[in-house]
Amino acid sequence: IHLRGSGYDVRAAEDCIAAGKAVLERAPDMLIMDVHMPHMDGFEFVAALGEDEAYRHIPVIFLTSEEEGEQRAKGLNAVGFVRKPVRADELLAIVAKHVRP
């Protein structure tokens, strides 16, 4: 809601399978990934996506309530790490640094 309200085009996916299809259809300017998702976690998804040169450049923000998540995010093109519950102003500030609406 906050991203759309700030002028961003947002596509949502309920799991990594749907996210993968969406990325293949049209590469996004940024990924905002929940760490806990069905089929594979957000870290695994971004690592797999990074195996393809065409998608390696996409900046990623990870969302999680885990303490150790920040360590796992290193090396995965992470530009942000937001702990749950997500504060809209914090998320919007990170997105604005990397993507224009």
mmCIF file of N, CA and C in Angstrom:
data_model
loop_
_atom_site.group_PDB
_atom_site.id
_atom_site.type_symbol
_atom_site.label_atom_id
_atom_site.label_comp_id
_atom_site.label_asym_id
_atom_site.label_seq_id
_atom_site.Cartn_x
_atom_site.Cartn_y
_atom_site.Cartn_z
ATOM 1 N N ILE A 1 0.835 -1.192 0.000
ATOM 2 C CA ILE A 1 0.000 0.000 0.000
ATOM 3 C C ILE A 1 0.877 1.252 0.000
ATOM 4 N N HIS A 2 1.876 1.277 0.868
ATOM 5 C CA HIS A 2 2.741 2.461 0.973
ATOM 6 C C HIS A 2 3.593 2.653 -0.275
ATOM 7 N N LEU A 3 4.069 1.571 -0.843
ATOM 8 C CA LEU A 3 4.872 1.674 -2.063
ATOM 9 C C LEU A 3 4.019 2.173 -3.228
ATOM 10 N N ARG A 4 2.841 1.592 -3.393
ATOM 11 C CA ARG A 4 1.940 2.053 -4.465
ATOM 12 C C ARG A 4 1.548 3.507 -4.241
ATOM 13 N N GLY A 5 1.269 3.858 -3.009
ATOM 14 C CA GLY A 5 0.898 5.233 -2.673
ATOM 15 C C GLY A 5 2.006 6.234 -2.948
ATOM 16 N N SER A 6 3.248 5.734 -2.990
ATOM 17 C CA SER A 6 4.393 6.598 -3.289
ATOM 18 C C SER A 6 4.748 6.585 -4.771
ATOM 19 N N GLY A 7 3.912 5.926 -5.581
ATOM 20 C CA GLY A 7 4.104 5.955 -7.028
ATOM 21 C C GLY A 7 4.844 4.778 -7.623
ATOM 22 N N TYR A 8 5.171 3.776 -6.825
ATOM 23 C CA TYR A 8 5.891 2.610 -7.344
ATOM 24 C C TYR A 8 4.916 1.612 -7.959
ATOM 25 N N ASP A 9 5.360 0.958 -9.038
ATOM 26 C CA ASP A 9 4.614 -0.129 -9.652
ATOM 27 C C ASP A 9 4.989 -1.389 -8.884
ATOM 28 N N VAL A 10 4.022 -1.995 -8.228
ATOM 29 C CA VAL A 10 4.284 -3.133 -7.356
ATOM 30 C C VAL A 10 3.621 -4.390 -7.911
ATOM 31 N N ARG A 11 4.401 -5.448 -7.989
ATOM 32 C CA ARG A 11 3.863 -6.771 -8.328
ATOM 33 C C ARG A 11 4.146 -7.679 -7.146
ATOM 34 N N ALA A 12 3.147 -8.391 -6.689
ATOM 35 C CA ALA A 12 3.296 -9.267 -5.533
ATOM 36 C C ALA A 12 3.211 -10.723 -5.964
ATOM 37 N N ALA A 13 3.900 -11.577 -5.223
ATOM 38 C CA ALA A 13 3.870 -13.021 -5.473
ATOM 39 C C ALA A 13 3.715 -13.726 -4.132
ATOM 40 N N GLU A 14 2.895 -14.755 -4.116
ATOM 41 C CA GLU A 14 2.614 -15.442 -2.853
ATOM 42 C C GLU A 14 3.699 -16.430 -2.443
ATOM 43 N N ASP A 15 4.569 -16.817 -3.367
ATOM 44 C CA ASP A 15 5.654 -17.739 -3.041
ATOM 45 C C ASP A 15 6.775 -17.583 -4.070
ATOM 46 N N CYS A 16 7.835 -18.347 -3.893
ATOM 47 C CA CYS A 16 8.995 -18.226 -4.781
ATOM 48 C C CYS A 16 8.708 -18.713 -6.197
ATOM 49 N N ILE A 17 7.801 -19.657 -6.353
ATOM 50 C CA ILE A 17 7.459 -20.127 -7.692
ATOM 51 C C ILE A 17 6.791 -19.000 -8.479
ATOM 52 N N ALA A 18 5.825 -18.337 -7.867
ATOM 53 C CA ALA A 18 5.153 -17.209 -8.526
ATOM 54 C C ALA A 18 6.129 -16.053 -8.735
ATOM 55 N N ALA A 19 7.016 -15.829 -7.776
ATOM 56 C CA ALA A 19 8.008 -14.756 -7.912
ATOM 57 C C ALA A 19 8.942 -15.040 -9.079
ATOM 58 N N GLY A 20 9.363 -16.279 -9.216
ATOM 59 C CA GLY A 20 10.240 -16.650 -10.323
ATOM 60 C C GLY A 20 9.592 -16.423 -11.676
ATOM 61 N N LYS A 21 8.331 -16.809 -11.793
ATOM 62 C CA LYS A 21 7.601 -16.576 -13.042
ATOM 63 C C LYS A 21 7.497 -15.085 -13.337
ATOM 64 N N ALA A 22 7.201 -14.287 -12.309
ATOM 65 C CA ALA A 22 7.061 -12.840 -12.502
ATOM 66 C C ALA A 22 8.380 -12.210 -12.941
ATOM 67 N N VAL A 23 9.477 -12.644 -12.361
ATOM 68 C CA VAL A 23 10.794 -12.110 -12.733
ATOM 69 C C VAL A 23 11.130 -12.469 -14.172
ATOM 70 N N LEU A 24 10.829 -13.690 -14.569
ATOM 71 C CA LEU A 24 11.111 -14.113 -15.942
ATOM 72 C C LEU A 24 10.251 -13.368 -16.962
ATOM 73 N N GLU A 25 9.016 -13.032 -16.582
ATOM 74 C CA GLU A 25 8.138 -12.282 -17.485
ATOM 75 C C GLU A 25 8.620 -10.847 -17.676
ATOM 76 N N ARG A 26 9.050 -10.227 -16.583
ATOM 77 C CA ARG A 26 9.532 -8.846 -16.637
ATOM 78 C C ARG A 26 10.410 -8.605 -15.417
ATOM 79 N N ALA A 27 11.690 -8.422 -15.675
ATOM 80 C CA ALA A 27 12.631 -8.227 -14.567
ATOM 81 C C ALA A 27 12.280 -6.963 -13.794
ATOM 82 N N PRO A 28 12.222 -7.057 -12.485
ATOM 83 C CA PRO A 28 11.883 -5.888 -11.665
ATOM 84 C C PRO A 28 13.093 -4.981 -11.450
ATOM 85 N N ASP A 29 12.828 -3.768 -11.023
ATOM 86 C CA ASP A 29 13.899 -2.841 -10.657
ATOM 87 C C ASP A 29 14.474 -3.188 -9.290
ATOM 88 N N MET A 30 13.676 -3.885 -8.472
ATOM 89 C CA MET A 30 14.077 -4.263 -7.123
ATOM 90 C C MET A 30 13.219 -5.430 -6.662
ATOM 91 N N LEU A 31 13.783 -6.241 -5.782
ATOM 92 C CA LEU A 31 13.024 -7.300 -5.120
ATOM 93 C C LEU A 31 12.929 -6.979 -3.637
ATOM 94 N N ILE A 32 11.757 -7.145 -3.078
ATOM 95 C CA ILE A 32 11.574 -7.073 -1.635
ATOM 96 C C ILE A 32 11.104 -8.461 -1.237
ATOM 97 N N MET A 33 11.980 -9.194 -0.571
ATOM 98 C CA MET A 33 11.748 -10.614 -0.300
ATOM 99 C C MET A 33 11.544 -10.890 1.175
ATOM 100 N N ASP A 34 10.449 -11.565 1.462
ATOM 101 C CA ASP A 34 10.284 -12.111 2.806
ATOM 102 C C ASP A 34 11.238 -13.290 2.905
ATOM 103 N N VAL A 35 11.855 -13.455 4.037
ATOM 104 C CA VAL A 35 12.780 -14.563 4.200
ATOM 105 C C VAL A 35 12.020 -15.890 4.252
ATOM 106 N N HIS A 36 10.901 -15.928 4.960
ATOM 107 C CA HIS A 36 10.138 -17.169 5.101
ATOM 108 C C HIS A 36 9.027 -17.232 4.073
ATOM 109 N N MET A 37 9.191 -18.134 3.107
ATOM 110 C CA MET A 37 8.197 -18.318 2.049
ATOM 111 C C MET A 37 8.090 -19.808 1.752
ATOM 112 N N PRO A 38 6.951 -20.231 1.189
ATOM 113 C CA PRO A 38 6.814 -21.646 0.826
ATOM 114 C C PRO A 38 7.789 -22.048 -0.294
ATOM 115 N N HIS A 39 8.167 -23.288 -0.326
ATOM 116 C CA HIS A 39 8.987 -23.936 -1.355
ATOM 117 C C HIS A 39 10.482 -23.671 -1.185
ATOM 118 N N MET A 40 10.893 -22.462 -0.926
ATOM 119 C CA MET A 40 12.283 -22.121 -0.616
ATOM 120 C C MET A 40 12.258 -20.773 0.083
ATOM 121 N N ASP A 41 13.283 -20.497 0.871
ATOM 122 C CA ASP A 41 13.259 -19.206 1.550
ATOM 123 C C ASP A 41 13.774 -18.093 0.631
ATOM 124 N N GLY A 42 13.605 -16.862 1.055
ATOM 125 C CA GLY A 42 13.992 -15.717 0.240
ATOM 126 C C GLY A 42 15.471 -15.698 -0.100
ATOM 127 N N PHE A 43 16.315 -16.139 0.842
ATOM 128 C CA PHE A 43 17.755 -16.188 0.580
ATOM 129 C C PHE A 43 18.066 -17.189 -0.534
ATOM 130 N N GLU A 44 17.453 -18.362 -0.471
ATOM 131 C CA GLU A 44 17.675 -19.379 -1.496
ATOM 132 C C GLU A 44 17.195 -18.890 -2.859
ATOM 133 N N PHE A 45 16.052 -18.215 -2.865
ATOM 134 C CA PHE A 45 15.511 -17.695 -4.127
ATOM 135 C C PHE A 45 16.462 -16.681 -4.754
ATOM 136 N N VAL A 46 16.927 -15.742 -3.965
ATOM 137 C CA VAL A 46 17.819 -14.702 -4.491
ATOM 138 C C VAL A 46 19.155 -15.313 -4.926
ATOM 139 N N ALA A 47 19.653 -16.286 -4.189
ATOM 140 C CA ALA A 47 20.893 -16.961 -4.589
ATOM 141 C C ALA A 47 20.703 -17.672 -5.924
ATOM 142 N N ALA A 48 19.579 -18.356 -6.097
ATOM 143 C CA ALA A 48 19.305 -19.046 -7.362
ATOM 144 C C ALA A 48 19.158 -18.046 -8.502
ATOM 145 N N LEU A 49 18.469 -16.960 -8.249
ATOM 146 C CA LEU A 49 18.283 -15.920 -9.261
ATOM 147 C C LEU A 49 19.634 -15.328 -9.674
ATOM 148 N N GLY A 50 20.521 -15.175 -8.712
ATOM 149 C CA GLY A 50 21.839 -14.611 -8.970
ATOM 150 C C GLY A 50 22.737 -15.493 -9.814
ATOM 151 N N GLU A 51 22.347 -16.746 -10.001
ATOM 152 C CA GLU A 51 23.117 -17.643 -10.863
ATOM 153 C C GLU A 51 23.022 -17.232 -12.327
ATOM 154 N N ASP A 52 21.996 -16.457 -12.642
ATOM 155 C CA ASP A 52 21.801 -15.982 -14.018
ATOM 156 C C ASP A 52 22.271 -14.535 -14.103
ATOM 157 N N GLU A 53 23.231 -14.287 -14.955
ATOM 158 C CA GLU A 53 23.814 -12.949 -15.119
ATOM 159 C C GLU A 53 22.756 -11.884 -15.380
ATOM 160 N N ALA A 54 21.691 -12.234 -16.057
ATOM 161 C CA ALA A 54 20.646 -11.272 -16.413
ATOM 162 C C ALA A 54 19.916 -10.719 -15.196
ATOM 163 N N TYR A 55 19.966 -11.439 -14.077
ATOM 164 C CA TYR A 55 19.202 -11.022 -12.892
ATOM 165 C C TYR A 55 20.081 -10.715 -11.685
ATOM 166 N N ARG A 56 21.367 -10.908 -11.818
ATOM 167 C CA ARG A 56 22.299 -10.731 -10.711
ATOM 168 C C ARG A 56 22.346 -9.288 -10.190
ATOM 169 N N HIS A 57 22.033 -8.332 -11.047
ATOM 170 C CA HIS A 57 22.148 -6.915 -10.702
ATOM 171 C C HIS A 57 20.960 -6.373 -9.894
ATOM 172 N N ILE A 58 19.882 -7.128 -9.780
ATOM 173 C CA ILE A 58 18.663 -6.620 -9.144
ATOM 174 C C ILE A 58 18.898 -6.429 -7.645
ATOM 175 N N PRO A 59 18.726 -5.205 -7.146
ATOM 176 C CA PRO A 59 18.895 -4.984 -5.707
ATOM 177 C C PRO A 59 17.769 -5.649 -4.921
ATOM 178 N N VAL A 60 18.107 -6.073 -3.706
ATOM 179 C CA VAL A 60 17.172 -6.835 -2.881
ATOM 180 C C VAL A 60 17.074 -6.233 -1.486
ATOM 181 N N ILE A 61 15.854 -6.165 -0.983
ATOM 182 C CA ILE A 61 15.604 -5.856 0.420
ATOM 183 C C ILE A 61 14.988 -7.109 1.028
ATOM 184 N N PHE A 62 15.564 -7.593 2.113
ATOM 185 C CA PHE A 62 15.026 -8.757 2.804
ATOM 186 C C PHE A 62 14.195 -8.309 4.003
ATOM 187 N N LEU A 63 13.064 -8.980 4.189
ATOM 188 C CA LEU A 63 12.187 -8.738 5.334
ATOM 189 C C LEU A 63 12.207 -9.979 6.213
ATOM 190 N N THR A 64 12.464 -9.803 7.510
ATOM 191 C CA THR A 64 12.479 -10.944 8.410
ATOM 192 C C THR A 64 12.392 -10.500 9.857
ATOM 193 N N SER A 65 12.077 -11.443 10.705
ATOM 194 C CA SER A 65 12.098 -11.197 12.138
ATOM 195 C C SER A 65 13.295 -11.893 12.772
ATOM 196 N N GLU A 66 14.090 -12.559 11.961
ATOM 197 C CA GLU A 66 15.244 -13.310 12.451
ATOM 198 C C GLU A 66 16.441 -12.410 12.717
ATOM 199 N N GLU A 67 17.167 -12.728 13.769
ATOM 200 C CA GLU A 67 18.378 -11.991 14.109
ATOM 201 C C GLU A 67 19.521 -12.330 13.144
ATOM 202 N N GLU A 68 19.683 -13.608 12.830
ATOM 203 C CA GLU A 68 20.826 -14.038 12.020
ATOM 204 C C GLU A 68 20.635 -13.772 10.531
ATOM 205 N N GLY A 69 19.490 -13.304 10.135
ATOM 206 C CA GLY A 69 19.207 -13.084 8.728
ATOM 207 C C GLY A 69 20.159 -12.134 8.041
ATOM 208 N N GLU A 70 20.627 -11.145 8.772
ATOM 209 C CA GLU A 70 21.531 -10.166 8.165
ATOM 210 C C GLU A 70 22.811 -10.821 7.658
ATOM 211 N N GLN A 71 23.314 -11.787 8.376
ATOM 212 C CA GLN A 71 24.524 -12.496 7.955
ATOM 213 C C GLN A 71 24.271 -13.310 6.685
ATOM 214 N N ARG A 72 23.117 -13.951 6.601
ATOM 215 C CA ARG A 72 22.791 -14.749 5.413
ATOM 216 C C ARG A 72 22.578 -13.870 4.187
ATOM 217 N N ALA A 73 22.174 -12.624 4.394
ATOM 218 C CA ALA A 73 21.883 -11.724 3.280
ATOM 219 C C ALA A 73 23.152 -11.193 2.608
ATOM 220 N N LYS A 74 24.249 -11.225 3.307
ATOM 221 C CA LYS A 74 25.500 -10.715 2.729
ATOM 222 C C LYS A 74 25.862 -11.519 1.489
ATOM 223 N N GLY A 75 26.281 -10.835 0.458
ATOM 224 C CA GLY A 75 26.676 -11.494 -0.774
ATOM 225 C C GLY A 75 25.524 -11.783 -1.713
ATOM 226 N N LEU A 76 24.326 -11.367 -1.359
ATOM 227 C CA LEU A 76 23.162 -11.632 -2.206
ATOM 228 C C LEU A 76 22.595 -10.352 -2.807
ATOM 229 N N ASN A 77 23.431 -9.358 -3.024
ATOM 230 C CA ASN A 77 23.009 -8.087 -3.611
ATOM 231 C C ASN A 77 21.988 -7.361 -2.729
ATOM 232 N N ALA A 78 22.056 -7.637 -1.429
ATOM 233 C CA ALA A 78 21.128 -6.999 -0.500
ATOM 234 C C ALA A 78 21.505 -5.536 -0.301
ATOM 235 N N VAL A 79 20.540 -4.663 -0.499
ATOM 236 C CA VAL A 79 20.747 -3.235 -0.267
ATOM 237 C C VAL A 79 20.048 -2.799 1.007
ATOM 238 N N GLY A 80 19.290 -3.717 1.587
ATOM 239 C CA GLY A 80 18.580 -3.402 2.819
ATOM 240 C C GLY A 80 18.108 -4.660 3.507
ATOM 241 N N PHE A 81 17.905 -4.505 4.781
ATOM 242 C CA PHE A 81 17.441 -5.598 5.612
ATOM 243 C C PHE A 81 16.488 -4.978 6.615
ATOM 244 N N VAL A 82 15.217 -5.317 6.528
ATOM 245 C CA VAL A 82 14.201 -4.693 7.376
ATOM 246 C C VAL A 82 13.588 -5.755 8.277
ATOM 247 N N ARG A 83 13.632 -5.474 9.556
ATOM 248 C CA ARG A 83 13.043 -6.401 10.524
ATOM 249 C C ARG A 83 11.541 -6.184 10.633
ATOM 250 N N LYS A 84 10.827 -7.275 10.838
ATOM 251 C CA LYS A 84 9.386 -7.217 11.056
ATOM 252 C C LYS A 84 9.138 -6.877 12.521
ATOM 253 N N PRO A 85 8.110 -6.158 12.848
ATOM 254 C CA PRO A 85 7.147 -5.565 11.921
ATOM 255 C C PRO A 85 7.796 -4.432 11.129
ATOM 256 N N VAL A 86 7.444 -4.361 9.864
ATOM 257 C CA VAL A 86 8.046 -3.406 8.940
ATOM 258 C C VAL A 86 7.497 -2.007 9.185
ATOM 259 N N ARG A 87 8.390 -1.055 9.302
ATOM 260 C CA ARG A 87 7.989 0.355 9.382
ATOM 261 C C ARG A 87 8.008 0.901 7.955
ATOM 262 N N ALA A 88 6.886 1.453 7.531
ATOM 263 C CA ALA A 88 6.750 1.940 6.155
ATOM 264 C C ALA A 88 7.812 2.978 5.820
ATOM 265 N N ASP A 89 8.091 3.891 6.738
ATOM 266 C CA ASP A 89 9.072 4.938 6.445
ATOM 267 C C ASP A 89 10.464 4.361 6.226
ATOM 268 N N GLU A 90 10.816 3.346 6.977
ATOM 269 C CA GLU A 90 12.124 2.704 6.823
ATOM 270 C C GLU A 90 12.216 2.001 5.466
ATOM 271 N N LEU A 91 11.189 1.251 5.109
ATOM 272 C CA LEU A 91 11.181 0.554 3.826
ATOM 273 C C LEU A 91 11.214 1.540 2.663
ATOM 274 N N LEU A 92 10.393 2.562 2.721
ATOM 275 C CA LEU A 92 10.345 3.562 1.647
ATOM 276 C C LEU A 92 11.689 4.288 1.487
ATOM 277 N N ALA A 93 12.364 4.548 2.582
ATOM 278 C CA ALA A 93 13.664 5.225 2.511
ATOM 279 C C ALA A 93 14.694 4.364 1.780
ATOM 280 N N ILE A 94 14.698 3.074 2.057
ATOM 281 C CA ILE A 94 15.650 2.188 1.372
ATOM 282 C C ILE A 94 15.297 2.066 -0.106
ATOM 283 N N VAL A 95 14.027 1.885 -0.408
ATOM 284 C CA VAL A 95 13.601 1.762 -1.803
ATOM 285 C C VAL A 95 13.961 3.024 -2.575
ATOM 286 N N ALA A 96 13.714 4.185 -1.994
ATOM 287 C CA ALA A 96 13.964 5.470 -2.682
ATOM 288 C C ALA A 96 15.434 5.652 -3.029
ATOM 289 N N LYS A 97 16.340 5.039 -2.289
ATOM 290 C CA LYS A 97 17.772 5.149 -2.586
ATOM 291 C C LYS A 97 18.148 4.404 -3.871
ATOM 292 N N HIS A 98 17.326 3.441 -4.277
ATOM 293 C CA HIS A 98 17.710 2.557 -5.370
ATOM 294 C C HIS A 98 16.752 2.550 -6.573
ATOM 295 N N VAL A 99 15.529 3.021 -6.364
ATOM 296 C CA VAL A 99 14.515 2.961 -7.436
ATOM 297 C C VAL A 99 13.707 4.246 -7.425
ATOM 298 N N ARG A 100 13.460 4.766 -8.603
ATOM 299 C CA ARG A 100 12.598 5.940 -8.732
ATOM 300 C C ARG A 100 11.178 5.492 -9.069
ATOM 301 N N PRO A 101 10.178 6.178 -8.466
ATOM 302 C CA PRO A 101 8.778 5.801 -8.785
ATOM 303 C C PRO A 101 8.436 6.082 -10.237
#
